[in-house]
PDB file of C-alpha atoms in Angstrom:
ATOM      1  CA  UNK A  16      16.440 -52.759  77.333  1.00 80.00           C
ATOM      2  CA  UNK A  17      18.871 -54.809  79.392  1.00 83.00           C
ATOM      3  CA  UNK A  18      21.424 -54.636  76.574  1.00 83.00           C
ATOM      4  CA  UNK A  19      21.005 -50.833  76.210  1.00 83.00           C
ATOM      5  CA  UNK A  20      21.260 -50.415  80.033  1.00 87.00           C
ATOM      6  CA  UNK A  21      24.550 -52.363  79.994  1.00 88.00           C
ATOM      7  CA  UNK A  22      25.863 -50.441  77.060  1.00 85.00           C
ATOM      8  CA  UNK A  23      25.049 -47.085  78.703  1.00 88.00           C
ATOM      9  CA  UNK A  24      26.758 -48.232  81.907  1.00 88.00           C
ATOM     10  CA  UNK A  25      29.853 -49.246  79.934  1.00 85.00           C
ATOM     11  CA  UNK A  26      30.094 -46.302  77.448  1.00 83.00           C
ATOM     12  CA  UNK A  27      27.906 -43.524  78.873  1.00 86.00           C
ATOM     13  CA  UNK A  28      24.535 -42.294  77.701  1.00 87.00           C
ATOM     14  CA  UNK A  29      24.141 -40.606  74.300  1.00 86.00           C
ATOM     15  CA  UNK A  30      21.871 -37.555  74.134  1.00 87.00           C
ATOM     16  CA  UNK A  31      19.771 -39.209  71.405  1.00 87.00           C
ATOM     17  CA  UNK A  32      19.045 -42.562  69.821  1.00 83.00           C
ATOM     18  CA  UNK A  33      18.002 -42.535  66.153  1.00 83.00           C
ATOM     19  CA  UNK A  34      16.019 -45.517  64.858  1.00 81.00           C
ATOM     20  CA  UNK A  35      13.317 -46.539  62.476  1.00 75.00           C
ATOM     21  CA  UNK A  36       9.614 -46.870  63.483  1.00 74.00           C
ATOM     22  CA  UNK A  37       9.612 -50.642  64.027  1.00 72.00           C
ATOM     23  CA  UNK A  38       7.409 -51.858  66.851  1.00 70.00           C
ATOM     24  CA  UNK A  39      10.484 -53.148  68.742  1.00 70.00           C
ATOM     25  CA  UNK A  40      11.788 -49.616  68.940  1.00 69.00           C
ATOM     26  CA  UNK A  41       8.522 -47.704  69.560  1.00 71.00           C
ATOM     27  CA  UNK A  42       7.182 -49.850  72.390  1.00 79.00           C
ATOM     28  CA  UNK A  43       6.196 -48.403  75.758  1.00 81.00           C
ATOM     29  CA  UNK A  44       9.134 -50.276  77.368  1.00 83.00           C
ATOM     30  CA  UNK A  45      11.639 -48.412  75.056  1.00 82.00           C
ATOM     31  CA  UNK A  46       9.926 -45.046  75.520  1.00 84.00           C
ATOM     32  CA  UNK A  47       9.788 -45.523  79.266  1.00 87.00           C
ATOM     33  CA  UNK A  48      13.469 -46.649  79.471  1.00 87.00           C
ATOM     34  CA  UNK A  49      14.680 -43.761  77.291  1.00 87.00           C
ATOM     35  CA  UNK A  50      12.610 -41.237  79.353  1.00 87.00           C
ATOM     36  CA  UNK A  51      14.044 -42.593  82.636  1.00 89.00           C
ATOM     37  CA  UNK A  52      17.573 -42.543  81.197  1.00 87.00           C
ATOM     38  CA  UNK A  53      16.976 -38.995  79.911  1.00 89.00           C
ATOM     39  CA  UNK A  54      17.894 -40.076  76.345  1.00 89.00           C
ATOM     40  CA  UNK A  55      15.920 -38.421  73.500  1.00 88.00           C
ATOM     41  CA  UNK A  56      14.465 -40.525  70.764  1.00 84.00           C
ATOM     42  CA  UNK A  57      14.382 -39.592  67.117  1.00 82.00           C
ATOM     43  CA  UNK A  58      12.588 -41.732  64.570  1.00 80.00           C
ATOM     44  CA  UNK A  59      13.393 -41.580  60.879  1.00 79.00           C
ATOM     45  CA  UNK A  60      10.475 -40.773  58.516  1.00 76.00           C
ATOM     46  CA  UNK A  61       8.521 -43.892  57.566  1.00 74.00           C
ATOM     47  CA  UNK A  62       9.614 -45.222  54.182  1.00 70.00           C
ATOM     48  CA  UNK A  63      12.938 -43.391  54.314  1.00 72.00           C
ATOM     49  CA  UNK A  64      15.512 -46.088  55.360  1.00 67.00           C
ATOM     50  CA  UNK A  65      18.449 -43.978  53.979  1.00 68.00           C
ATOM     51  CA  UNK A  66      17.933 -41.614  56.885  1.00 67.00           C
ATOM     52  CA  UNK A  67      19.520 -44.396  58.903  1.00 68.00           C
ATOM     53  CA  UNK A  68      21.863 -45.617  56.188  1.00 70.00           C
ATOM     54  CA  UNK A  69      24.595 -47.147  58.374  1.00 72.00           C
ATOM     55  CA  UNK A  70      22.116 -49.465  60.122  1.00 74.00           C
ATOM     56  CA  UNK A  71      20.385 -50.346  56.839  1.00 75.00           C
ATOM     57  CA  UNK A  72      23.794 -51.218  55.315  1.00 81.00           C
ATOM     58  CA  UNK A  73      24.713 -53.442  58.269  1.00 82.00           C
ATOM     59  CA  UNK A  74      21.298 -55.150  58.230  1.00 82.00           C
ATOM     60  CA  UNK A  75      21.535 -55.848  54.514  1.00 85.00           C
ATOM     61  CA  UNK A  76      25.048 -57.293  54.824  1.00 90.00           C
ATOM     62  CA  UNK A  77      24.025 -59.480  57.765  1.00 91.00           C
ATOM     63  CA  UNK A  78      20.921 -60.647  55.943  1.00 92.00           C
ATOM     64  CA  UNK A  79      22.837 -61.439  52.730  1.00 93.00           C
ATOM     65  CA  UNK A  80      25.922 -63.033  54.266  1.00 93.00           C
ATOM     66  CA  UNK A  81      24.446 -64.899  57.279  1.00 94.00           C
ATOM     67  CA  UNK A  82      20.689 -64.978  57.658  1.00 93.00           C
ATOM     68  CA  UNK A  83      19.852 -65.912  54.046  1.00 94.00           C
ATOM     69  CA  UNK A  84      22.720 -68.499  53.967  1.00 93.00           C
ATOM     70  CA  UNK A  85      22.163 -70.338  57.255  1.00 94.00           C
ATOM     71  CA  UNK A  86      19.588 -72.842  58.386  1.00 95.00           C
ATOM     72  CA  UNK A  87      19.488 -72.394  62.159  1.00 94.00           C
ATOM     73  CA  UNK A  88      18.833 -75.721  63.905  1.00 95.00           C
ATOM     74  CA  UNK A  89      18.267 -74.241  67.382  1.00 94.00           C
ATOM     75  CA  UNK A  90      18.374 -70.998  69.252  1.00 92.00           C
ATOM     76  CA  UNK A  91      21.836 -71.979  70.547  1.00 92.00           C
ATOM     77  CA  UNK A  92      23.049 -72.623  66.982  1.00 95.00           C
ATOM     78  CA  UNK A  93      21.687 -69.210  65.910  1.00 93.00           C
ATOM     79  CA  UNK A  94      23.373 -67.429  68.811  1.00 92.00           C
ATOM     80  CA  UNK A  95      26.694 -69.111  68.033  1.00 93.00           C
ATOM     81  CA  UNK A  96      26.548 -68.401  64.269  1.00 94.00           C
ATOM     82  CA  UNK A  97      25.529 -64.790  64.863  1.00 93.00           C
ATOM     83  CA  UNK A  98      28.291 -64.299  67.450  1.00 93.00           C
ATOM     84  CA  UNK A  99      30.906 -65.699  65.107  1.00 94.00           C
ATOM     85  CA  UNK A 100      29.690 -63.451  62.203  1.00 93.00           C
ATOM     86  CA  UNK A 101      29.697 -60.342  64.389  1.00 91.00           C
ATOM     87  CA  UNK A 102      33.202 -61.184  65.706  1.00 92.00           C
ATOM     88  CA  UNK A 103      34.398 -61.523  62.115  1.00 93.00           C
ATOM     89  CA  UNK A 104      32.668 -58.336  61.053  1.00 91.00           C
ATOM     90  CA  UNK A 105      34.166 -56.351  63.889  1.00 90.00           C
ATOM     91  CA  UNK A 106      37.677 -57.821  64.197  1.00 92.00           C
ATOM     92  CA  UNK A 107      38.747 -59.255  60.818  1.00 92.00           C
ATOM     93  CA  UNK A 108      37.110 -57.091  58.087  1.00 90.00           C
ATOM     94  CA  UNK A 109      38.558 -53.752  57.167  1.00 91.00           C
ATOM     95  CA  UNK A 110      35.846 -51.149  56.404  1.00 86.00           C
ATOM     96  CA  UNK A 111      36.393 -48.451  53.809  1.00 86.00           C
ATOM     97  CA  UNK A 112      34.296 -46.050  55.846  1.00 81.00           C
ATOM     98  CA  UNK A 113      36.860 -46.437  58.678  1.00 85.00           C
ATOM     99  CA  UNK A 114      39.910 -45.824  56.548  1.00 88.00           C
ATOM    100  CA  UNK A 115      40.180 -49.576  55.893  1.00 90.00           C
ATOM    101  CA  UNK A 116      40.588 -50.372  59.643  1.00 90.00           C
ATOM    102  CA  UNK A 117      38.474 -52.932  61.415  1.00 90.00           C
ATOM    103  CA  UNK A 118      35.767 -51.603  63.683  1.00 87.00           C
ATOM    104  CA  UNK A 119      37.633 -52.976  66.709  1.00 89.00           C
ATOM    105  CA  UNK A 120      40.858 -51.243  65.701  1.00 89.00           C
ATOM    106  CA  UNK A 121      39.018 -48.002  64.849  1.00 87.00           C
ATOM    107  CA  UNK A 122      37.208 -48.111  68.195  1.00 83.00           C
ATOM    108  CA  UNK A 123      40.482 -48.654  70.091  1.00 84.00           C
ATOM    109  CA  UNK A 124      41.990 -45.589  68.461  1.00 82.00           C
ATOM    110  CA  UNK A 125      38.822 -43.586  69.010  1.00 69.00           C
ATOM    111  CA  UNK A 126      38.744 -44.499  72.756  1.00 68.00           C
ATOM    112  CA  UNK A 127      42.193 -42.897  73.175  1.00 71.00           C
ATOM    113  CA  UNK A 128      40.865 -39.664  71.681  1.00 67.00           C
ATOM    114  CA  UNK A 129      37.454 -39.623  73.269  1.00 62.00           C
ATOM    115  CA  UNK A 130      36.833 -36.845  75.800  1.00 59.00           C
ATOM    116  CA  UNK A 131      35.585 -37.780  79.264  1.00 57.00           C
ATOM    117  CA  UNK A 132      32.063 -36.638  78.311  1.00 52.00           C
ATOM    118  CA  UNK A 133      30.659 -38.319  75.163  1.00 51.00           C
ATOM    119  CA  UNK A 134      29.177 -35.866  72.646  1.00 52.00           C
ATOM    120  CA  UNK A 135      26.193 -36.937  70.581  1.00 48.00           C
ATOM    121  CA  UNK A 136      26.733 -37.612  66.891  1.00 50.00           C
ATOM    122  CA  UNK A 137      23.189 -36.708  65.804  1.00 46.00           C
ATOM    123  CA  UNK A 138      21.683 -33.298  66.376  1.00 44.00           C
ATOM    124  CA  UNK A 139      18.239 -32.842  67.821  1.00 44.00           C
ATOM    125  CA  UNK A 140      15.577 -33.048  65.136  1.00 43.00           C
ATOM    126  CA  UNK A 141      13.349 -30.003  64.695  1.00 45.00           C
ATOM    127  CA  UNK A 142      10.294 -32.254  64.433  1.00 43.00           C
ATOM    128  CA  UNK A 143      10.950 -33.895  67.841  1.00 44.00           C
ATOM    129  CA  UNK A 144       7.768 -35.150  69.526  1.00 45.00           C
ATOM    130  CA  UNK A 145       8.172 -34.334  73.194  1.00 45.00           C
ATOM    131  CA  UNK A 146       4.867 -35.786  74.471  1.00 47.00           C
ATOM    132  CA  UNK A 147       6.243 -39.367  74.309  1.00 47.00           C
ATOM    133  CA  UNK A 148       3.104 -40.655  72.544  1.00 47.00           C
ATOM    134  CA  UNK A 149       3.042 -42.605  69.346  1.00 44.00           C
ATOM    135  CA  UNK A 150       4.314 -40.650  66.340  1.00 47.00           C
ATOM    136  CA  UNK A 151       1.781 -42.273  64.119  1.00 50.00           C
ATOM    137  CA  UNK A 152      -1.886 -41.438  64.805  1.00 49.00           C
ATOM    138  CA  UNK A 153      -4.070 -44.480  65.247  1.00 50.00           C
ATOM    139  CA  UNK A 154      -7.743 -45.231  64.987  1.00 46.00           C
TER     140      UNK A 154
END
């Protein structure tokens, strides 16, 4: 939540965050934070990872290129290796989805065009659960 708070302070709050139904993203802490920040939550349907294809693509690439290839010897080693990989991914690699620009170059160009008020990319889902309880019934 600290990372998200810092990101919102730096870039502004989105209207909605879209994620999968993992426990790290459906916890009371996340729901409480998003409620206090007035940011809607939308969860993709369970078993439908392509509803969040960009994240799934990134996760697969990171897993294949870094996590499956590296034996981390300590938490510090893991942090350094991940930071180097992310820096390479964002500043050195052109991405076809960005017109073969690097994410850093694309973001720099986008910042110049961005209006003062950030508009949400995702639209509100018609199945939005407004009662902030778990989306999956238990018991």
